[in-house]
JSON list of C-alpha atoms in Angstrom, two decimals:
[
{"chain": "A", "resi": 293, "resn": "MET", "atom": "CA", "xyz": [-0.11, -12.02, -8.86]},
{"chain": "A", "resi": 294, "resn": "CYS", "atom": "CA", "xyz": [-0.76, -8.36, -8.07]},
{"chain": "A", "resi": 295, "resn": "GLN", "atom": "CA", "xyz": [1.64, -5.49, -7.44]},
{"chain": "A", "resi": 296, "resn": "LEU", "atom": "CA", "xyz": [1.72, -2.88, -4.68]},
{"chain": "A", "resi": 297, "resn": "LEU", "atom": "CA", "xyz": [2.78, 0.76, -4.43]},
{"chain": "A", "resi": 298, "resn": "GLY", "atom": "CA", "xyz": [2.91, 2.82, -1.26]},
{"chain": "A", "resi": 299, "resn": "MET", "atom": "CA", "xyz": [4.19, 6.27, -0.32]},
{"chain": "A", "resi": 300, "resn": "ASN", "atom": "CA", "xyz": [4.79, 7.75, 3.12]},
{"chain": "A", "resi": 301, "resn": "CYS", "atom": "CA", "xyz": [6.04, 11.33, 3.54]},
{"chain": "A", "resi": 302, "resn": "ASN", "atom": "CA", "xyz": [6.64, 14.01, 6.15]},
{"chain": "A", "resi": 303, "resn": "THR", "atom": "CA", "xyz": [4.76, 16.58, 4.07]},
{"chain": "A", "resi": 304, "resn": "PRO", "atom": "CA", "xyz": [1.98, 16.20, 1.48]},
{"chain": "A", "resi": 305, "resn": "THR", "atom": "CA", "xyz": [3.66, 14.96, -1.70]},
{"chain": "A", "resi": 306, "resn": "ASP", "atom": "CA", "xyz": [2.62, 14.34, -5.30]},
{"chain": "A", "resi": 307, "resn": "VAL", "atom": "CA", "xyz": [2.62, 10.63, -6.26]},
{"chain": "A", "resi": 308, "resn": "ARG", "atom": "CA", "xyz": [2.11, 11.13, -10.01]},
{"chain": "A", "resi": 309, "resn": "PHE", "atom": "CA", "xyz": [5.70, 10.24, -11.01]},
{"chain": "A", "resi": 310, "resn": "SER", "atom": "CA", "xyz": [5.63, 6.90, -9.19]},
{"chain": "A", "resi": 311, "resn": "PHE", "atom": "CA", "xyz": [2.06, 6.08, -10.21]},
{"chain": "A", "resi": 312, "resn": "SER", "atom": "CA", "xyz": [2.79, 6.87, -13.85]},
{"chain": "A", "resi": 313, "resn": "GLY", "atom": "CA", "xyz": [5.49, 4.19, -14.03]},
{"chain": "A", "resi": 314, "resn": "PHE", "atom": "CA", "xyz": [3.59, 1.78, -11.80]},
{"chain": "A", "resi": 315, "resn": "SER", "atom": "CA", "xyz": [0.43, 1.92, -13.94]},
{"chain": "A", "resi": 316, "resn": "GLN", "atom": "CA", "xyz": [2.39, 0.91, -17.06]},
{"chain": "A", "resi": 317, "resn": "ARG", "atom": "CA", "xyz": [2.69, -2.54, -15.50]},
{"chain": "A", "resi": 318, "resn": "ALA", "atom": "CA", "xyz": [-1.07, -2.93, -15.93]},
{"chain": "A", "resi": 319, "resn": "GLY", "atom": "CA", "xyz": [-1.14, -3.66, -19.67]},
{"chain": "A", "resi": 320, "resn": "ASN", "atom": "CA", "xyz": [2.08, -2.23, -21.16]},
{"chain": "A", "resi": 321, "resn": "THR", "atom": "CA", "xyz": [5.13, -3.60, -19.33]},
{"chain": "A", "resi": 322, "resn": "GLY", "atom": "CA", "xyz": [3.18, -6.17, -17.29]},
{"chain": "A", "resi": 323, "resn": "ASP", "atom": "CA", "xyz": [-0.02, -8.20, -17.34]},
{"chain": "A", "resi": 324, "resn": "HIS", "atom": "CA", "xyz": [-1.68, -6.93, -14.14]},
{"chain": "A", "resi": 325, "resn": "THR", "atom": "CA", "xyz": [-4.84, -6.02, -16.02]},
{"chain": "A", "resi": 326, "resn": "ASP", "atom": "CA", "xyz": [-7.69, -7.21, -13.74]},
{"chain": "A", "resi": 327, "resn": "GLY", "atom": "CA", "xyz": [-8.42, -3.86, -12.09]},
{"chain": "A", "resi": 328, "resn": "TRP", "atom": "CA", "xyz": [-6.58, -1.25, -10.06]},
{"chain": "A", "resi": 329, "resn": "GLY", "atom": "CA", "xyz": [-7.07, 1.26, -7.29]},
{"chain": "A", "resi": 330, "resn": "ILE", "atom": "CA", "xyz": [-5.45, 4.03, -5.30]},
{"chain": "A", "resi": 331, "resn": "ALA", "atom": "CA", "xyz": [-6.22, 5.76, -2.01]},
{"chain": "A", "resi": 332, "resn": "PHE", "atom": "CA", "xyz": [-4.90, 9.11, -0.75]},
{"chain": "A", "resi": 333, "resn": "PHE", "atom": "CA", "xyz": [-5.15, 10.32, 2.84]},
{"chain": "A", "resi": 334, "resn": "GLU", "atom": "CA", "xyz": [-5.77, 13.99, 3.54]},
{"chain": "A", "resi": 335, "resn": "GLY", "atom": "CA", "xyz": [-5.70, 14.23, 7.33]},
{"chain": "A", "resi": 336, "resn": "LYS", "atom": "CA", "xyz": [-8.33, 11.73, 8.45]},
{"chain": "A", "resi": 337, "resn": "GLY", "atom": "CA", "xyz": [-10.14, 12.16, 5.15]},
{"chain": "A", "resi": 338, "resn": "LEU", "atom": "CA", "xyz": [-9.65, 9.81, 2.22]},
{"chain": "A", "resi": 339, "resn": "ARG", "atom": "CA", "xyz": [-9.86, 9.95, -1.56]},
{"chain": "A", "resi": 340, "resn": "GLN", "atom": "CA", "xyz": [-10.30, 6.51, -3.13]},
{"chain": "A", "resi": 341, "resn": "PHE", "atom": "CA", "xyz": [-10.40, 5.58, -6.83]},
{"chain": "A", "resi": 342, "resn": "VAL", "atom": "CA", "xyz": [-10.92, 2.02, -8.10]},
{"chain": "A", "resi": 343, "resn": "ASP", "atom": "CA", "xyz": [-11.65, 0.64, -11.57]},
{"chain": "A", "resi": 344, "resn": "ARG", "atom": "CA", "xyz": [-12.05, -2.85, -13.02]},
{"chain": "A", "resi": 345, "resn": "GLU", "atom": "CA", "xyz": [-10.29, -1.71, -16.23]},
{"chain": "A", "resi": 346, "resn": "GLN", "atom": "CA", "xyz": [-6.51, -1.95, -16.63]},
{"chain": "A", "resi": 347, "resn": "ALA", "atom": "CA", "xyz": [-4.61, 1.02, -15.21]},
{"chain": "A", "resi": 348, "resn": "SER", "atom": "CA", "xyz": [-2.51, 1.69, -18.33]},
{"chain": "A", "resi": 349, "resn": "THR", "atom": "CA", "xyz": [-5.62, 2.68, -20.33]},
{"chain": "A", "resi": 350, "resn": "SER", "atom": "CA", "xyz": [-8.23, 3.50, -17.68]},
{"chain": "A", "resi": 351, "resn": "PRO", "atom": "CA", "xyz": [-9.57, 7.09, -17.99]},
{"chain": "A", "resi": 352, "resn": "ILE", "atom": "CA", "xyz": [-9.68, 7.24, -14.20]},
{"chain": "A", "resi": 353, "resn": "ALA", "atom": "CA", "xyz": [-6.00, 6.28, -14.00]},
{"chain": "A", "resi": 354, "resn": "GLN", "atom": "CA", "xyz": [-5.26, 8.99, -16.56]},
{"chain": "A", "resi": 355, "resn": "LEU", "atom": "CA", "xyz": [-6.98, 11.46, -14.24]},
{"chain": "A", "resi": 356, "resn": "ILE", "atom": "CA", "xyz": [-4.65, 10.38, -11.40]},
{"chain": "A", "resi": 357, "resn": "ARG", "atom": "CA", "xyz": [-1.58, 10.73, -13.65]},
{"chain": "A", "resi": 358, "resn": "ASN", "atom": "CA", "xyz": [-2.66, 14.33, -14.41]},
{"chain": "A", "resi": 359, "resn": "TYR", "atom": "CA", "xyz": [-4.11, 15.38, -11.05]},
{"chain": "A", "resi": 360, "resn": "ALA", "atom": "CA", "xyz": [-1.61, 16.72, -8.52]},
{"chain": "A", "resi": 361, "resn": "ILE", "atom": "CA", "xyz": [-3.17, 15.20, -5.42]},
{"chain": "A", "resi": 362, "resn": "LYS", "atom": "CA", "xyz": [-0.74, 15.59, -2.52]},
{"chain": "A", "resi": 363, "resn": "SER", "atom": "CA", "xyz": [-0.80, 13.24, 0.43]},
{"chain": "A", "resi": 364, "resn": "GLU", "atom": "CA", "xyz": [1.41, 11.98, 3.24]},
{"chain": "A", "resi": 365, "resn": "ASN", "atom": "CA", "xyz": [0.18, 8.39, 2.84]},
{"chain": "A", "resi": 366, "resn": "VAL", "atom": "CA", "xyz": [-0.81, 6.70, -0.42]},
{"chain": "A", "resi": 367, "resn": "ILE", "atom": "CA", "xyz": [-1.57, 3.06, -1.27]},
{"chain": "A", "resi": 368, "resn": "ALA", "atom": "CA", "xyz": [-2.05, 1.80, -4.85]},
{"chain": "A", "resi": 369, "resn": "HIS", "atom": "CA", "xyz": [-2.61, -1.64, -6.34]},
{"chain": "A", "resi": 370, "resn": "ILE", "atom": "CA", "xyz": [-2.75, -3.26, -9.77]},
{"chain": "A", "resi": 371, "resn": "ARG", "atom": "CA", "xyz": [-4.49, -6.61, -9.88]},
{"chain": "A", "resi": 372, "resn": "LYS", "atom": "CA", "xyz": [-3.79, -9.93, -11.52]},
{"chain": "A", "resi": 373, "resn": "ALA", "atom": "CA", "xyz": [-6.63, -12.04, -10.19]},
{"chain": "A", "resi": 374, "resn": "THR", "atom": "CA", "xyz": [-5.98, -15.29, -8.32]},
{"chain": "A", "resi": 375, "resn": "GLN", "atom": "CA", "xyz": [-9.20, -15.47, -6.28]},
{"chain": "A", "resi": 376, "resn": "GLY", "atom": "CA", "xyz": [-12.44, -13.66, -7.06]},
{"chain": "A", "resi": 377, "resn": "GLN", "atom": "CA", "xyz": [-13.78, -12.55, -10.43]},
{"chain": "A", "resi": 378, "resn": "VAL", "atom": "CA", "xyz": [-12.74, -9.37, -12.20]},
{"chain": "A", "resi": 379, "resn": "ALA", "atom": "CA", "xyz": [-15.23, -6.96, -10.64]},
{"chain": "A", "resi": 380, "resn": "LEU", "atom": "CA", "xyz": [-15.23, -3.55, -9.01]},
{"chain": "A", "resi": 381, "resn": "GLU", "atom": "CA", "xyz": [-15.89, -4.94, -5.54]},
{"chain": "A", "resi": 382, "resn": "ASN", "atom": "CA", "xyz": [-12.71, -7.04, -5.81]},
{"chain": "A", "resi": 383, "resn": "CYS", "atom": "CA", "xyz": [-10.43, -4.11, -6.66]},
{"chain": "A", "resi": 384, "resn": "HIS", "atom": "CA", "xyz": [-7.92, -3.06, -4.01]},
{"chain": "A", "resi": 385, "resn": "PRO", "atom": "CA", "xyz": [-7.30, -1.08, -1.91]},
{"chain": "A", "resi": 386, "resn": "PHE", "atom": "CA", "xyz": [-10.09, -1.91, 0.53]},
{"chain": "A", "resi": 387, "resn": "VAL", "atom": "CA", "xyz": [-11.27, 0.52, 3.20]},
{"chain": "A", "resi": 388, "resn": "ARG", "atom": "CA", "xyz": [-12.79, 0.01, 6.67]},
{"chain": "A", "resi": 389, "resn": "GLU", "atom": "CA", "xyz": [-13.33, 2.27, 9.70]},
{"chain": "A", "resi": 390, "resn": "LEU", "atom": "CA", "xyz": [-11.85, 1.50, 13.12]},
{"chain": "A", "resi": 391, "resn": "TRP", "atom": "CA", "xyz": [-11.40, 3.81, 16.16]},
{"chain": "A", "resi": 392, "resn": "GLY", "atom": "CA", "xyz": [-12.54, 6.78, 14.10]},
{"chain": "A", "resi": 393, "resn": "PHE", "atom": "CA", "xyz": [-9.90, 6.26, 11.37]},
{"chain": "A", "resi": 394, "resn": "ASN", "atom": "CA", "xyz": [-10.16, 5.13, 7.78]},
{"chain": "A", "resi": 395, "resn": "TRP", "atom": "CA", "xyz": [-7.95, 2.06, 7.28]},
{"chain": "A", "resi": 396, "resn": "VAL", "atom": "CA", "xyz": [-6.68, 1.20, 3.79]},
{"chain": "A", "resi": 397, "resn": "PHE", "atom": "CA", "xyz": [-5.31, -2.23, 2.83]},
{"chain": "A", "resi": 398, "resn": "ALA", "atom": "CA", "xyz": [-3.91, -3.77, -0.34]},
{"chain": "A", "resi": 399, "resn": "HIS", "atom": "CA", "xyz": [-2.49, -7.29, -0.74]},
{"chain": "A", "resi": 400, "resn": "ASN", "atom": "CA", "xyz": [-0.29, -9.10, -3.21]},
{"chain": "A", "resi": 401, "resn": "GLY", "atom": "CA", "xyz": [-0.38, -12.89, -3.02]},
{"chain": "A", "resi": 402, "resn": "ASN", "atom": "CA", "xyz": [-2.60, -15.92, -2.78]},
{"chain": "A", "resi": 403, "resn": "LEU", "atom": "CA", "xyz": [-3.88, -17.40, 0.48]},
{"chain": "A", "resi": 404, "resn": "VAL", "atom": "CA", "xyz": [-4.89, -21.08, 0.42]},
{"chain": "A", "resi": 405, "resn": "ASP", "atom": "CA", "xyz": [-7.27, -22.68, 2.93]},
{"chain": "A", "resi": 406, "resn": "PHE", "atom": "CA", "xyz": [-7.62, -19.38, 4.77]},
{"chain": "A", "resi": 407, "resn": "ALA", "atom": "CA", "xyz": [-11.09, -19.40, 6.32]},
{"chain": "A", "resi": 408, "resn": "PRO", "atom": "CA", "xyz": [-11.08, -17.43, 9.58]},
{"chain": "A", "resi": 409, "resn": "LYS", "atom": "CA", "xyz": [-14.26, -16.96, 11.59]},
{"chain": "A", "resi": 410, "resn": "LEU", "atom": "CA", "xyz": [-15.65, -13.45, 11.38]},
{"chain": "A", "resi": 411, "resn": "HIS", "atom": "CA", "xyz": [-17.93, -12.45, 14.24]},
{"chain": "A", "resi": 412, "resn": "SER", "atom": "CA", "xyz": [-17.54, -8.69, 14.38]},
{"chain": "A", "resi": 413, "resn": "HIS", "atom": "CA", "xyz": [-18.90, -6.05, 12.00]},
{"chain": "A", "resi": 414, "resn": "PHE", "atom": "CA", "xyz": [-16.04, -6.50, 9.51]},
{"chain": "A", "resi": 415, "resn": "TYR", "atom": "CA", "xyz": [-17.21, -8.59, 6.55]},
{"chain": "A", "resi": 416, "resn": "PRO", "atom": "CA", "xyz": [-16.01, -8.76, 2.94]},
{"chain": "A", "resi": 417, "resn": "VAL", "atom": "CA", "xyz": [-18.11, -7.22, 0.19]},
{"chain": "A", "resi": 418, "resn": "GLY", "atom": "CA", "xyz": [-16.26, -9.04, -2.60]},
{"chain": "A", "resi": 419, "resn": "THR", "atom": "CA", "xyz": [-14.91, -12.55, -2.97]},
{"chain": "A", "resi": 420, "resn": "THR", "atom": "CA", "xyz": [-11.13, -12.18, -2.62]},
{"chain": "A", "resi": 421, "resn": "ASP", "atom": "CA", "xyz": [-8.85, -13.79, -0.05]},
{"chain": "A", "resi": 422, "resn": "SER", "atom": "CA", "xyz": [-7.31, -10.32, 0.33]},
{"chain": "A", "resi": 423, "resn": "GLU", "atom": "CA", "xyz": [-10.45, -8.59, 1.59]},
{"chain": "A", "resi": 424, "resn": "LEU", "atom": "CA", "xyz": [-11.16, -11.54, 3.87]},
{"chain": "A", "resi": 425, "resn": "ALA", "atom": "CA", "xyz": [-7.69, -11.21, 5.40]},
{"chain": "A", "resi": 426, "resn": "PHE", "atom": "CA", "xyz": [-8.20, -7.47, 5.85]},
{"chain": "A", "resi": 427, "resn": "CYS", "atom": "CA", "xyz": [-11.53, -7.97, 7.61]},
{"chain": "A", "resi": 428, "resn": "TRP", "atom": "CA", "xyz": [-9.98, -10.53, 9.95]},
{"chain": "A", "resi": 429, "resn": "ILE", "atom": "CA", "xyz": [-7.07, -8.20, 10.73]},
{"chain": "A", "resi": 430, "resn": "MET", "atom": "CA", "xyz": [-9.49, -5.37, 11.54]},
{"chain": "A", "resi": 431, "resn": "GLN", "atom": "CA", "xyz": [-11.54, -7.69, 13.73]},
{"chain": "A", "resi": 432, "resn": "GLU", "atom": "CA", "xyz": [-8.47, -8.88, 15.64]},
{"chain": "A", "resi": 433, "resn": "LEU", "atom": "CA", "xyz": [-7.12, -5.36, 16.07]},
{"chain": "A", "resi": 434, "resn": "ALA", "atom": "CA", "xyz": [-10.45, -4.29, 17.57]},
{"chain": "A", "resi": 435, "resn": "LYS", "atom": "CA", "xyz": [-10.33, -7.29, 19.94]},
{"chain": "A", "resi": 436, "resn": "SER", "atom": "CA", "xyz": [-6.73, -6.59, 20.96]},
{"chain": "A", "resi": 437, "resn": "HIS", "atom": "CA", "xyz": [-7.04, -2.87, 21.69]},
{"chain": "A", "resi": 438, "resn": "ALA", "atom": "CA", "xyz": [-9.94, -0.92, 23.20]},
{"chain": "A", "resi": 439, "resn": "GLY", "atom": "CA", "xyz": [-8.86, 2.19, 21.32]},
{"chain": "A", "resi": 440, "resn": "MET", "atom": "CA", "xyz": [-6.12, 3.42, 19.04]},
{"chain": "A", "resi": 441, "resn": "PRO", "atom": "CA", "xyz": [-2.81, 2.23, 20.56]},
{"chain": "A", "resi": 442, "resn": "THR", "atom": "CA", "xyz": [0.62, 3.68, 19.92]},
{"chain": "A", "resi": 443, "resn": "LEU", "atom": "CA", "xyz": [2.11, 2.97, 16.52]},
{"chain": "A", "resi": 444, "resn": "HIS", "atom": "CA", "xyz": [4.69, 0.71, 18.13]},
{"chain": "A", "resi": 445, "resn": "GLU", "atom": "CA", "xyz": [2.05, -1.32, 20.00]},
{"chain": "A", "resi": 446, "resn": "LEU", "atom": "CA", "xyz": [0.01, -1.59, 16.83]},
{"chain": "A", "resi": 447, "resn": "SER", "atom": "CA", "xyz": [3.06, -2.81, 14.92]},
{"chain": "A", "resi": 448, "resn": "ILE", "atom": "CA", "xyz": [3.60, -5.60, 17.46]},
{"chain": "A", "resi": 449, "resn": "THR", "atom": "CA", "xyz": [-0.02, -6.74, 17.08]},
{"chain": "A", "resi": 450, "resn": "LEU", "atom": "CA", "xyz": [0.20, -6.61, 13.29]},
{"chain": "A", "resi": 451, "resn": "GLN", "atom": "CA", "xyz": [3.38, -8.69, 13.39]},
{"chain": "A", "resi": 452, "resn": "ASP", "atom": "CA", "xyz": [1.54, -11.41, 15.32]},
{"chain": "A", "resi": 453, "resn": "LEU", "atom": "CA", "xyz": [-1.45, -11.34, 12.97]},
{"chain": "A", "resi": 454, "resn": "ALA", "atom": "CA", "xyz": [0.75, -11.45, 9.85]},
{"chain": "A", "resi": 455, "resn": "ARG", "atom": "CA", "xyz": [2.62, -14.42, 11.29]},
{"chain": "A", "resi": 456, "resn": "ARG", "atom": "CA", "xyz": [-0.68, -16.28, 11.68]},
{"chain": "A", "resi": 457, "resn": "ILE", "atom": "CA", "xyz": [-1.80, -15.59, 8.10]},
{"chain": "A", "resi": 458, "resn": "SER", "atom": "CA", "xyz": [1.52, -16.11, 6.28]},
{"chain": "A", "resi": 459, "resn": "PRO", "atom": "CA", "xyz": [1.53, -19.95, 6.46]},
{"chain": "A", "resi": 460, "resn": "HIS", "atom": "CA", "xyz": [-1.46, -19.90, 4.10]},
{"chain": "A", "resi": 461, "resn": "GLY", "atom": "CA", "xyz": [0.58, -18.49, 1.21]},
{"chain": "A", "resi": 462, "resn": "THR", "atom": "CA", "xyz": [2.10, -15.30, -0.13]},
{"chain": "A", "resi": 463, "resn": "PHE", "atom": "CA", "xyz": [1.21, -12.37, 2.10]},
{"chain": "A", "resi": 464, "resn": "ASN", "atom": "CA", "xyz": [2.67, -9.07, 0.94]},
{"chain": "A", "resi": 465, "resn": "PHE", "atom": "CA", "xyz": [0.55, -6.14, 2.05]},
{"chain": "A", "resi": 466, "resn": "LEU", "atom": "CA", "xyz": [0.37, -2.40, 2.71]},
{"chain": "A", "resi": 467, "resn": "LEU", "atom": "CA", "xyz": [-1.79, -0.88, 5.44]},
{"chain": "A", "resi": 468, "resn": "SER", "atom": "CA", "xyz": [-2.34, 2.71, 6.52]},
{"chain": "A", "resi": 469, "resn": "ASN", "atom": "CA", "xyz": [-4.67, 4.75, 8.72]},
{"chain": "A", "resi": 470, "resn": "GLY", "atom": "CA", "xyz": [-3.27, 8.09, 7.58]},
{"chain": "A", "resi": 471, "resn": "GLN", "atom": "CA", "xyz": [-0.88, 8.38, 10.55]},
{"chain": "A", "resi": 472, "resn": "ALA", "atom": "CA", "xyz": [1.70, 5.93, 9.22]},
{"chain": "A", "resi": 473, "resn": "LEU", "atom": "CA", "xyz": [2.13, 3.12, 6.73]},
{"chain": "A", "resi": 474, "resn": "TRP", "atom": "CA", "xyz": [2.83, -0.54, 7.52]},
{"chain": "A", "resi": 475, "resn": "ALA", "atom": "CA", "xyz": [4.32, -3.00, 5.05]},
{"chain": "A", "resi": 476, "resn": "HIS", "atom": "CA", "xyz": [4.84, -6.76, 5.24]},
{"chain": "A", "resi": 477, "resn": "ALA", "atom": "CA", "xyz": [6.48, -9.10, 2.75]},
{"chain": "A", "resi": 478, "resn": "THR", "atom": "CA", "xyz": [6.81, -12.84, 2.43]},
{"chain": "A", "resi": 479, "resn": "THR", "atom": "CA", "xyz": [8.24, -12.58, -1.10]},
{"chain": "A", "resi": 480, "resn": "ASP", "atom": "CA", "xyz": [8.96, -9.42, -3.12]},
{"chain": "A", "resi": 481, "resn": "LEU", "atom": "CA", "xyz": [8.73, -5.90, -1.75]},
{"chain": "A", "resi": 482, "resn": "CYS", "atom": "CA", "xyz": [11.33, -3.13, -1.66]},
{"chain": "A", "resi": 483, "resn": "PHE", "atom": "CA", "xyz": [11.62, 0.52, -0.68]},
{"chain": "A", "resi": 484, "resn": "ILE", "atom": "CA", "xyz": [13.62, 3.68, -1.09]},
{"chain": "A", "resi": 485, "resn": "GLU", "atom": "CA", "xyz": [13.89, 6.79, 1.11]},
{"chain": "A", "resi": 486, "resn": "ARG", "atom": "CA", "xyz": [14.39, 10.03, -0.78]},
{"chain": "A", "resi": 487, "resn": "ARG", "atom": "CA", "xyz": [15.78, 13.03, 1.11]},
{"chain": "A", "resi": 488, "resn": "HIS", "atom": "CA", "xyz": [18.04, 16.03, 0.60]},
{"chain": "A", "resi": 489, "resn": "PRO", "atom": "CA", "xyz": [20.09, 16.32, -1.56]},
{"chain": "A", "resi": 490, "resn": "PHE", "atom": "CA", "xyz": [17.50, 15.16, -4.09]},
{"chain": "A", "resi": 491, "resn": "ALA", "atom": "CA", "xyz": [18.57, 13.90, -7.51]},
{"chain": "A", "resi": 492, "resn": "THR", "atom": "CA", "xyz": [17.01, 12.93, -10.84]},
{"chain": "A", "resi": 493, "resn": "ALA", "atom": "CA", "xyz": [15.20, 9.59, -11.07]},
{"chain": "A", "resi": 494, "resn": "HIS", "atom": "CA", "xyz": [14.49, 7.63, -14.28]},
{"chain": "A", "resi": 495, "resn": "LEU", "atom": "CA", "xyz": [11.46, 5.36, -14.46]},
{"chain": "A", "resi": 496, "resn": "SER", "atom": "CA", "xyz": [12.02, 1.73, -15.47]},
{"chain": "A", "resi": 497, "resn": "ASP", "atom": "CA", "xyz": [8.64, 1.27, -17.16]},
{"chain": "A", "resi": 498, "resn": "GLU", "atom": "CA", "xyz": [8.52, 4.38, -19.36]},
{"chain": "A", "resi": 499, "resn": "ASP", "atom": "CA", "xyz": [10.92, 6.98, -20.69]},
{"chain": "A", "resi": 500, "resn": "VAL", "atom": "CA", "xyz": [10.25, 9.62, -18.01]},
{"chain": "A", "resi": 501, "resn": "SER", "atom": "CA", "xyz": [12.64, 11.35, -15.63]},
{"chain": "A", "resi": 502, "resn": "LEU", "atom": "CA", "xyz": [12.12, 13.79, -12.78]},
{"chain": "A", "resi": 503, "resn": "ASP", "atom": "CA", "xyz": [14.60, 16.03, -11.00]},
{"chain": "A", "resi": 504, "resn": "PHE", "atom": "CA", "xyz": [13.25, 15.95, -7.44]},
{"chain": "A", "resi": 505, "resn": "SER", "atom": "CA", "xyz": [15.36, 18.94, -6.44]},
{"chain": "A", "resi": 506, "resn": "THR", "atom": "CA", "xyz": [13.03, 21.14, -8.51]},
{"chain": "A", "resi": 507, "resn": "CYS", "atom": "CA", "xyz": [9.90, 20.20, -6.54]},
{"chain": "A", "resi": 508, "resn": "THR", "atom": "CA", "xyz": [11.11, 19.59, -2.97]},
{"chain": "A", "resi": 509, "resn": "THR", "atom": "CA", "xyz": [12.59, 21.44, -0.01]},
{"chain": "A", "resi": 510, "resn": "PRO", "atom": "CA", "xyz": [15.65, 20.39, 2.03]},
{"chain": "A", "resi": 511, "resn": "ASP", "atom": "CA", "xyz": [13.34, 19.24, 4.83]},
{"chain": "A", "resi": 512, "resn": "ASP", "atom": "CA", "xyz": [11.28, 16.83, 2.70]},
{"chain": "A", "resi": 513, "resn": "ARG", "atom": "CA", "xyz": [11.47, 13.07, 3.22]},
{"chain": "A", "resi": 514, "resn": "VAL", "atom": "CA", "xyz": [9.66, 10.53, 1.07]},
{"chain": "A", "resi": 515, "resn": "ALA", "atom": "CA", "xyz": [9.57, 6.75, 1.39]},
{"chain": "A", "resi": 516, "resn": "VAL", "atom": "CA", "xyz": [8.28, 4.73, -1.59]},
{"chain": "A", "resi": 517, "resn": "ILE", "atom": "CA", "xyz": [7.40, 1.05, -1.24]},
{"chain": "A", "resi": 518, "resn": "VAL", "atom": "CA", "xyz": [6.79, -1.12, -4.30]},
{"chain": "A", "resi": 519, "resn": "THR", "atom": "CA", "xyz": [6.75, -4.75, -5.43]},
{"chain": "A", "resi": 520, "resn": "ALA", "atom": "CA", "xyz": [9.59, -4.24, -7.95]},
{"chain": "A", "resi": 521, "resn": "PRO", "atom": "CA", "xyz": [11.85, -1.15, -8.31]},
{"chain": "A", "resi": 522, "resn": "LEU", "atom": "CA", "xyz": [10.20, 1.73, -10.17]},
{"chain": "A", "resi": 523, "resn": "THR", "atom": "CA", "xyz": [13.43, 3.43, -11.25]},
{"chain": "A", "resi": 524, "resn": "LYS", "atom": "CA", "xyz": [16.59, 2.20, -12.95]},
{"chain": "A", "resi": 525, "resn": "ASN", "atom": "CA", "xyz": [19.13, 4.62, -11.49]},
{"chain": "A", "resi": 526, "resn": "GLU", "atom": "CA", "xyz": [18.36, 4.38, -7.76]},
{"chain": "A", "resi": 527, "resn": "THR", "atom": "CA", "xyz": [19.18, 1.76, -5.13]},
{"chain": "A", "resi": 528, "resn": "TRP", "atom": "CA", "xyz": [16.10, 0.00, -3.76]},
{"chain": "A", "resi": 529, "resn": "THR", "atom": "CA", "xyz": [16.30, -1.99, -0.53]},
{"chain": "A", "resi": 530, "resn": "PRO", "atom": "CA", "xyz": [14.57, -5.40, -0.36]},
{"chain": "A", "resi": 531, "resn": "PHE", "atom": "CA", "xyz": [12.36, -5.99, 2.68]},
{"chain": "A", "resi": 532, "resn": "GLU", "atom": "CA", "xyz": [13.32, -8.43, 5.37]},
{"chain": "A", "resi": 533, "resn": "LYS", "atom": "CA", "xyz": [10.88, -11.30, 4.88]},
{"chain": "A", "resi": 534, "resn": "GLY", "atom": "CA", "xyz": [8.23, -12.02, 7.48]},
{"chain": "A", "resi": 535, "resn": "ARG", "atom": "CA", "xyz": [8.54, -8.76, 9.41]},
{"chain": "A", "resi": 536, "resn": "ILE", "atom": "CA", "xyz": [6.27, -5.75, 9.80]},
{"chain": "A", "resi": 537, "resn": "HIS", "atom": "CA", "xyz": [7.92, -2.53, 8.66]},
{"chain": "A", "resi": 538, "resn": "LEU", "atom": "CA", "xyz": [6.60, 0.80, 9.96]},
{"chain": "A", "resi": 539, "resn": "PHE", "atom": "CA", "xyz": [7.04, 4.00, 7.95]},
{"chain": "A", "resi": 540, "resn": "GLU", "atom": "CA", "xyz": [6.39, 7.35, 9.57]},
{"chain": "A", "resi": 541, "resn": "HIS", "atom": "CA", "xyz": [7.22, 10.86, 8.34]},
{"chain": "A", "resi": 542, "resn": "GLY", "atom": "CA", "xyz": [8.99, 9.50, 5.26]},
{"chain": "A", "resi": 543, "resn": "ARG", "atom": "CA", "xyz": [11.35, 7.08, 6.96]},
{"chain": "A", "resi": 544, "resn": "LEU", "atom": "CA", "xyz": [11.55, 3.50, 8.16]},
{"chain": "A", "resi": 545, "resn": "VAL", "atom": "CA", "xyz": [11.07, 3.31, 11.94]},
{"chain": "A", "resi": 546, "resn": "ALA", "atom": "CA", "xyz": [13.18, 0.79, 13.84]},
{"chain": "A", "resi": 547, "resn": "LEU", "atom": "CA", "xyz": [11.04, -1.68, 15.79]},
{"chain": "A", "resi": 548, "resn": "GLN", "atom": "CA", "xyz": [12.38, -3.62, 18.73]}
]
């Protein structure tokens, strides 16, 4: 199946270090070679790059590894297809508009016999179970709230929706509207929060290290979410299964 990478920060941060290791799993250290994508929020604006080629050799992925785009919320995905052909329209992350915000979604898993009725203006362009699930979530959010609710209220709604989809199979996903980042796991997903005092991290998938103290301030906070740990010298925390996790300003927010 696919793999996910997310980053949530309290100040615009460069994701190149994490993406560099993550993209090696798409052809070098892993077989997630059926396309990839990444989306960066800049305020309410969004930069999105997707490619049907594998991320380890894609020229567009090389651009991302060299381009110091800074963002407070980033979602990336490398694909190993389970449903839907290898095609650009099936590459995650997917984007839709709701309440005047861009919403970005990426999914890792396989949903079986998931055929919800869509009757709003959210419809899939491609043929994946992932985009279908995203469209249904957007539809149900729009039905549940007349406008943008608080992040806590939104988290409660997302928890209910995830609980209704999860019986159909593996449902690990990342979702963001640029204000925060939500994560949900039924199998493998973990995270780390980096804050002062920053140390040196060593990637697991390539021989690259970075001393974060050289490119941060004492006030910086960065949360990184990924399917499998990106570094070999840091402690990554597994997600509690079946729960929505909300990240805001570079930290995990406790939900009641």
